mmCIF file of C-alpha atoms (C1' of nucleotides) in Angstrom:
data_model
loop_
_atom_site.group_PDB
_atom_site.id
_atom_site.type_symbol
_atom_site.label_atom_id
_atom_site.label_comp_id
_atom_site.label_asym_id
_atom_site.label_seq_id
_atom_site.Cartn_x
_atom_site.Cartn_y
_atom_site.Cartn_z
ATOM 1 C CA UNK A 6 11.354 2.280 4.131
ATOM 2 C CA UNK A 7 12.009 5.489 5.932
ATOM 3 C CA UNK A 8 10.798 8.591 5.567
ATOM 4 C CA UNK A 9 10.980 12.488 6.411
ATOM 5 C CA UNK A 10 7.658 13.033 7.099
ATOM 6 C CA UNK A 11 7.942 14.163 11.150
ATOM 7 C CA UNK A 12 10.710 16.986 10.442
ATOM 8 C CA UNK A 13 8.255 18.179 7.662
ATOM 9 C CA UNK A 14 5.975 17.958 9.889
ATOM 10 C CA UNK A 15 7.149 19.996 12.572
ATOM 11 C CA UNK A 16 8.259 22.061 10.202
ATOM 12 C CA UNK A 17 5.116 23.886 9.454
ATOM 13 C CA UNK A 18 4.095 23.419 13.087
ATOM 14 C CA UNK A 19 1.649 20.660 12.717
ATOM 15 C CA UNK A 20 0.805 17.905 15.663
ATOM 16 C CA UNK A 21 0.048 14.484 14.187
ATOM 17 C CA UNK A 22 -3.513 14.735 14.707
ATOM 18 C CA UNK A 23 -3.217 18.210 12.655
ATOM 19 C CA UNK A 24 -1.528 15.974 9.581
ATOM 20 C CA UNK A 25 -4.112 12.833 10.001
ATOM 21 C CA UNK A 26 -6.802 15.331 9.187
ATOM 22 C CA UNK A 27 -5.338 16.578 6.655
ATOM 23 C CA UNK A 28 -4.927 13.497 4.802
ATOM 24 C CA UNK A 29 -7.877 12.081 6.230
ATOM 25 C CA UNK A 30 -6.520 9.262 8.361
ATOM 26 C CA UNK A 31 -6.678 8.318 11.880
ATOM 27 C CA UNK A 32 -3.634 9.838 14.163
ATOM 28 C CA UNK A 33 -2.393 6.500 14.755
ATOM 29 C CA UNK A 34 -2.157 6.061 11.461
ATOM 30 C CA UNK A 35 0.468 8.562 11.328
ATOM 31 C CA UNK A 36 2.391 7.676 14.095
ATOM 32 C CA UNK A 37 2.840 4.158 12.805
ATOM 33 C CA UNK A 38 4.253 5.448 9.820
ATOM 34 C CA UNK A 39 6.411 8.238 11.359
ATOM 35 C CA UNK A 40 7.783 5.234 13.411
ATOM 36 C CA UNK A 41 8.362 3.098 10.659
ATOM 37 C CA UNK A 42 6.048 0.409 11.875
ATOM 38 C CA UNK A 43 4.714 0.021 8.333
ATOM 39 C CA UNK A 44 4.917 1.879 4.974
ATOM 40 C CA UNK A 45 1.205 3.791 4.097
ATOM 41 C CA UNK A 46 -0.363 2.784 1.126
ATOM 42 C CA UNK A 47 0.676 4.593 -1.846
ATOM 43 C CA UNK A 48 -2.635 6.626 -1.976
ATOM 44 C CA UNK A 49 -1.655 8.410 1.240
ATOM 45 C CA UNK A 50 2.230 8.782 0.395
ATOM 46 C CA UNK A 51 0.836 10.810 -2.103
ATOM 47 C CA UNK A 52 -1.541 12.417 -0.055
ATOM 48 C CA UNK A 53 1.270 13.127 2.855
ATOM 49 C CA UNK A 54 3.232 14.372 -0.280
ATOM 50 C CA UNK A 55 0.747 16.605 -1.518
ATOM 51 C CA UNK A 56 0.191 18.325 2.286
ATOM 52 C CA UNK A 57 3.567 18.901 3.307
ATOM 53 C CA UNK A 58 4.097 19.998 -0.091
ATOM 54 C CA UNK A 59 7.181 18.005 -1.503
ATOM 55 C CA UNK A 60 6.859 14.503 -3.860
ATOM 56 C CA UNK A 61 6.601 10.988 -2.907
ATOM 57 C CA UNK A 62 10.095 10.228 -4.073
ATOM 58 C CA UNK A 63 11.806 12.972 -1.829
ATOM 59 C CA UNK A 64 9.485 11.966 0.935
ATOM 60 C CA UNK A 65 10.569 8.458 1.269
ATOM 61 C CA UNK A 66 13.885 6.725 1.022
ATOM 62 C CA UNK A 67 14.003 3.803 -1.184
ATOM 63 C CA UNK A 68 15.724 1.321 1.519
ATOM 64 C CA UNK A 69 14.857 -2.395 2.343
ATOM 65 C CA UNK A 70 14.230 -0.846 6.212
ATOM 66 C CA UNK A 71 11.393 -2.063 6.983
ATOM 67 C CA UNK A 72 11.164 -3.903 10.208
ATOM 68 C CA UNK B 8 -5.150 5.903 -9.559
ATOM 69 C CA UNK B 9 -4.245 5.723 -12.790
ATOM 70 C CA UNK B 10 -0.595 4.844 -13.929
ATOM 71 C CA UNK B 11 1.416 4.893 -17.388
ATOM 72 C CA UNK B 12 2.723 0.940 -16.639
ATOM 73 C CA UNK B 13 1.908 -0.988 -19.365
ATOM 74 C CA UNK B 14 3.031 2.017 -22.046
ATOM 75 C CA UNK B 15 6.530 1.936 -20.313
ATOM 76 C CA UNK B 16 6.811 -1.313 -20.085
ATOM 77 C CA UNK B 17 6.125 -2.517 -23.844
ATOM 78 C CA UNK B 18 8.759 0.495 -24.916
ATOM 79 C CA UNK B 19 10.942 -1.800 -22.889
ATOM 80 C CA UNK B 20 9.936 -5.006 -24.751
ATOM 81 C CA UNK B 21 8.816 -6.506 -21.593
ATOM 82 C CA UNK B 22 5.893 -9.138 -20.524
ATOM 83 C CA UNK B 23 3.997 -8.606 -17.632
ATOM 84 C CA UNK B 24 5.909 -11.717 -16.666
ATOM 85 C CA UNK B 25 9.426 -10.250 -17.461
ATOM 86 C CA UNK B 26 8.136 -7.300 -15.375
ATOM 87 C CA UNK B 27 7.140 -9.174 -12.555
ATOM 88 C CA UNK B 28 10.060 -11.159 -12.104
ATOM 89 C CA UNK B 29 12.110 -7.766 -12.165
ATOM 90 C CA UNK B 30 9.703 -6.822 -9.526
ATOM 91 C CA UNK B 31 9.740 -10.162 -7.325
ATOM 92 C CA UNK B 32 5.667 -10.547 -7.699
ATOM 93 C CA UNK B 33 3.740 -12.500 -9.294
ATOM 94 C CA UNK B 34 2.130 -12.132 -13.393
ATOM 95 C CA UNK B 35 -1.326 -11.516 -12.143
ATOM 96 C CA UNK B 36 -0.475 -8.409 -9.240
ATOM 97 C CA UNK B 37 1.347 -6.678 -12.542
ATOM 98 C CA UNK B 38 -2.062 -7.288 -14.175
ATOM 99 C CA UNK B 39 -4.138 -6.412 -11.754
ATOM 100 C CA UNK B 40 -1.966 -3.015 -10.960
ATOM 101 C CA UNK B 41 -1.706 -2.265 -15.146
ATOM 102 C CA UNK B 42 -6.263 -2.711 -15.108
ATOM 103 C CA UNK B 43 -6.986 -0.507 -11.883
ATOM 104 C CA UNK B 44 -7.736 -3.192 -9.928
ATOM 105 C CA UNK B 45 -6.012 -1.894 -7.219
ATOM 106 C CA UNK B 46 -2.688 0.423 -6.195
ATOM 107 C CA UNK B 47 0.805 -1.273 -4.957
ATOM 108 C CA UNK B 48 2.053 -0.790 -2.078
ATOM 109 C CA UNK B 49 4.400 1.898 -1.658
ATOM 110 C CA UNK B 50 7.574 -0.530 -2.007
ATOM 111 C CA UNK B 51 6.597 -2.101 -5.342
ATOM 112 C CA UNK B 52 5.547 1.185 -6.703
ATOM 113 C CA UNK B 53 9.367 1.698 -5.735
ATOM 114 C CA UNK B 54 10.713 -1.202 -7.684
ATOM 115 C CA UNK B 55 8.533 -0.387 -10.761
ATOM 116 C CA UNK B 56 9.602 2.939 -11.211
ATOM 117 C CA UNK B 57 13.167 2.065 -10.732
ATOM 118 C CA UNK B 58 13.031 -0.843 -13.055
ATOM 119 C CA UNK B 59 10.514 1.356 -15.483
ATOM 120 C CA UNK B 60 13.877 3.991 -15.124
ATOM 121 C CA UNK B 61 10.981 6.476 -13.869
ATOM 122 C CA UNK B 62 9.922 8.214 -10.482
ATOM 123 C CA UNK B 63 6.999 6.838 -8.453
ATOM 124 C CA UNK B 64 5.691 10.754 -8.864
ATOM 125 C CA UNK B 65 5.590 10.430 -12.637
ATOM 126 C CA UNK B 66 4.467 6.687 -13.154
ATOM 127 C CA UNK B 67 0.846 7.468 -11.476
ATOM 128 C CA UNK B 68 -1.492 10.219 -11.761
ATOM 129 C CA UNK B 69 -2.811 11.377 -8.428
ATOM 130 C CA UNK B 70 -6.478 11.392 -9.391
ATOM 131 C CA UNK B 71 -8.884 9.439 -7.025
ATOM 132 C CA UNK B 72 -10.125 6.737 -10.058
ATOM 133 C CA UNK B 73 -9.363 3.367 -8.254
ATOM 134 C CA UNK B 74 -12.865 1.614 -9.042
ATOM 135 C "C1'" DA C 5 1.978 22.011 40.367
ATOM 136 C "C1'" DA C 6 -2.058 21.211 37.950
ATOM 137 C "C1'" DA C 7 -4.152 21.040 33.548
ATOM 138 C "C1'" DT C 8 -4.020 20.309 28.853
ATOM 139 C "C1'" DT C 9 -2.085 18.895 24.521
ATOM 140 C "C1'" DA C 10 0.865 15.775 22.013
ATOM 141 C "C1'" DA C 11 2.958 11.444 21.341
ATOM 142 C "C1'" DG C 12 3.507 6.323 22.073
ATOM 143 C "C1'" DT C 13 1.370 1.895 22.282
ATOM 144 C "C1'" DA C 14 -1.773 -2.338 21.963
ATOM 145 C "C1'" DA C 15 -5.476 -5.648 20.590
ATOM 146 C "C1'" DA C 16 -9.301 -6.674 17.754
ATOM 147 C "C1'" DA C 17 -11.762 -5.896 13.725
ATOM 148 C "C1'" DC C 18 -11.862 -4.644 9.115
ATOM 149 C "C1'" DA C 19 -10.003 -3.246 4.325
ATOM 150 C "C1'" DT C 20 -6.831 -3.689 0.808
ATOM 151 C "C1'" DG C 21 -2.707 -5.884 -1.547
ATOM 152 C "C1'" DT C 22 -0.414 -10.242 -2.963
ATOM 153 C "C1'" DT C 23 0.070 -15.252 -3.878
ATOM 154 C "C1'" DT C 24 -1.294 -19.648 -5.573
ATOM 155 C "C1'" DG C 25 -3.362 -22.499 -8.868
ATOM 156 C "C1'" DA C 26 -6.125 -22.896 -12.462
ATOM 157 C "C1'" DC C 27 -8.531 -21.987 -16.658
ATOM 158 C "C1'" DA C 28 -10.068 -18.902 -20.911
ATOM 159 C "C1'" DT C 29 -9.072 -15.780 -24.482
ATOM 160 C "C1'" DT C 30 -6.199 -13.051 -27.566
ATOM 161 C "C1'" DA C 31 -2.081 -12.310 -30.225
ATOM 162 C "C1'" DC C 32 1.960 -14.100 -32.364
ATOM 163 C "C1'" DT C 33 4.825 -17.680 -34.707
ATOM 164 C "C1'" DT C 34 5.677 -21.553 -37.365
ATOM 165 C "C1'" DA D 21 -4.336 -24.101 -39.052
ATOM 166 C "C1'" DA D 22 -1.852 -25.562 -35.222
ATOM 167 C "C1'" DG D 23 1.163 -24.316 -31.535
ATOM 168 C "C1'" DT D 24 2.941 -21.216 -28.293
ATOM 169 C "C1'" DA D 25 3.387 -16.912 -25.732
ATOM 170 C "C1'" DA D 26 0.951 -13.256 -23.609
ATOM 171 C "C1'" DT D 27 -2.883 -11.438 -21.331
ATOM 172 C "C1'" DG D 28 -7.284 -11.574 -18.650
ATOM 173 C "C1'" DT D 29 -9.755 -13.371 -14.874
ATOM 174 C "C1'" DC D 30 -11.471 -15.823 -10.547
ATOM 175 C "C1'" DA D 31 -11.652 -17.752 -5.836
ATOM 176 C "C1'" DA D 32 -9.420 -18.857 -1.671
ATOM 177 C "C1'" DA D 33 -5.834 -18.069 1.361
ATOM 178 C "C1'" DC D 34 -2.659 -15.110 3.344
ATOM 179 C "C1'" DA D 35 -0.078 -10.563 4.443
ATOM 180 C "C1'" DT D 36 -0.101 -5.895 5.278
ATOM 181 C "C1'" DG D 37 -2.423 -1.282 6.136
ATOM 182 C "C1'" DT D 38 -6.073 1.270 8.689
ATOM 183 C "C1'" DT D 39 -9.659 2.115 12.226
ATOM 184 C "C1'" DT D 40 -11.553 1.995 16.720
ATOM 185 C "C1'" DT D 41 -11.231 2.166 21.592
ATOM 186 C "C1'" DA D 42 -8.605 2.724 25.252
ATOM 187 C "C1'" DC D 43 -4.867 3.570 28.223
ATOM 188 C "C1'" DT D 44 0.001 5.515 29.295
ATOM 189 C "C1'" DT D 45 3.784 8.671 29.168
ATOM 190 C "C1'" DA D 46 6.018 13.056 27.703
ATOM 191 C "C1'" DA D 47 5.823 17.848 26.718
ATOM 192 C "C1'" DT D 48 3.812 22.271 26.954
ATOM 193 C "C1'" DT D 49 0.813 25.793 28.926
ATOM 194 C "C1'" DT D 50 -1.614 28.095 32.566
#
DNA sequence: AAATTAAGTAAAACATGTTTGACATTACTT
DNA sequence: AAGTAATGTCAAACATGTTTTACTTAATTT
């Protein structure tokens, strides 16, 4: 699955660590999913959704991806 | 996390086995998801609202329920 | 150029999601 | 009323997501 989340991101000027405490995970956390290492549960797509103000469906791209 | 599942699904005439086979899980994680036991992951939220002809955004309410 | 901030990465532990197999109960069908 | 389909539930095993701690590299600021 990939996702937009870094350009949003960097969009409104915010470091990873800024968007992990936002959604109240750990930077890693974020990284991982930036880099596609593994999709975030789909408490904190909504969450990520919510902060960089958009909806889970534009925020992620339905594809197999994955690994 | 609450989500309008089972309502969509018996407009559709489906079981919670016809839905999981659509879905490639098994009869008890549609259960499970359909009670609150717990959320999907992001990819079979995915698959439900495609095969529920929905969005992910509109087939759960963002509210923190889950137990 | 040195210092600081941001990003990448990794292993172990822990939490949550999913399967398997099985059995119980409720709702339909005949 | 008996038979069948659908739903609910449970425990153990397994898979995936998240945290913690720690270290490295890249980018930005002073």
């Amino acid at each position: 699955m990939q996702n937009t989340i870094a350009v949003r991101r960097k969009q409104r000027k915010l470091s990873q660590a800024d968007l992990a405490a936002l959604t109240a995970v750990t930077r890693q956390t974020i990284n991982a999913i930036e880099n596609d290492k593994y999709d975030p549960s789909l408490s904190l797509a909504f969450k990520l959704a919510t902060v960089l103000e958009t909806t889970v469906d534009k925020l992620f791209n339905q594809g197999e991806d994955h690994q």
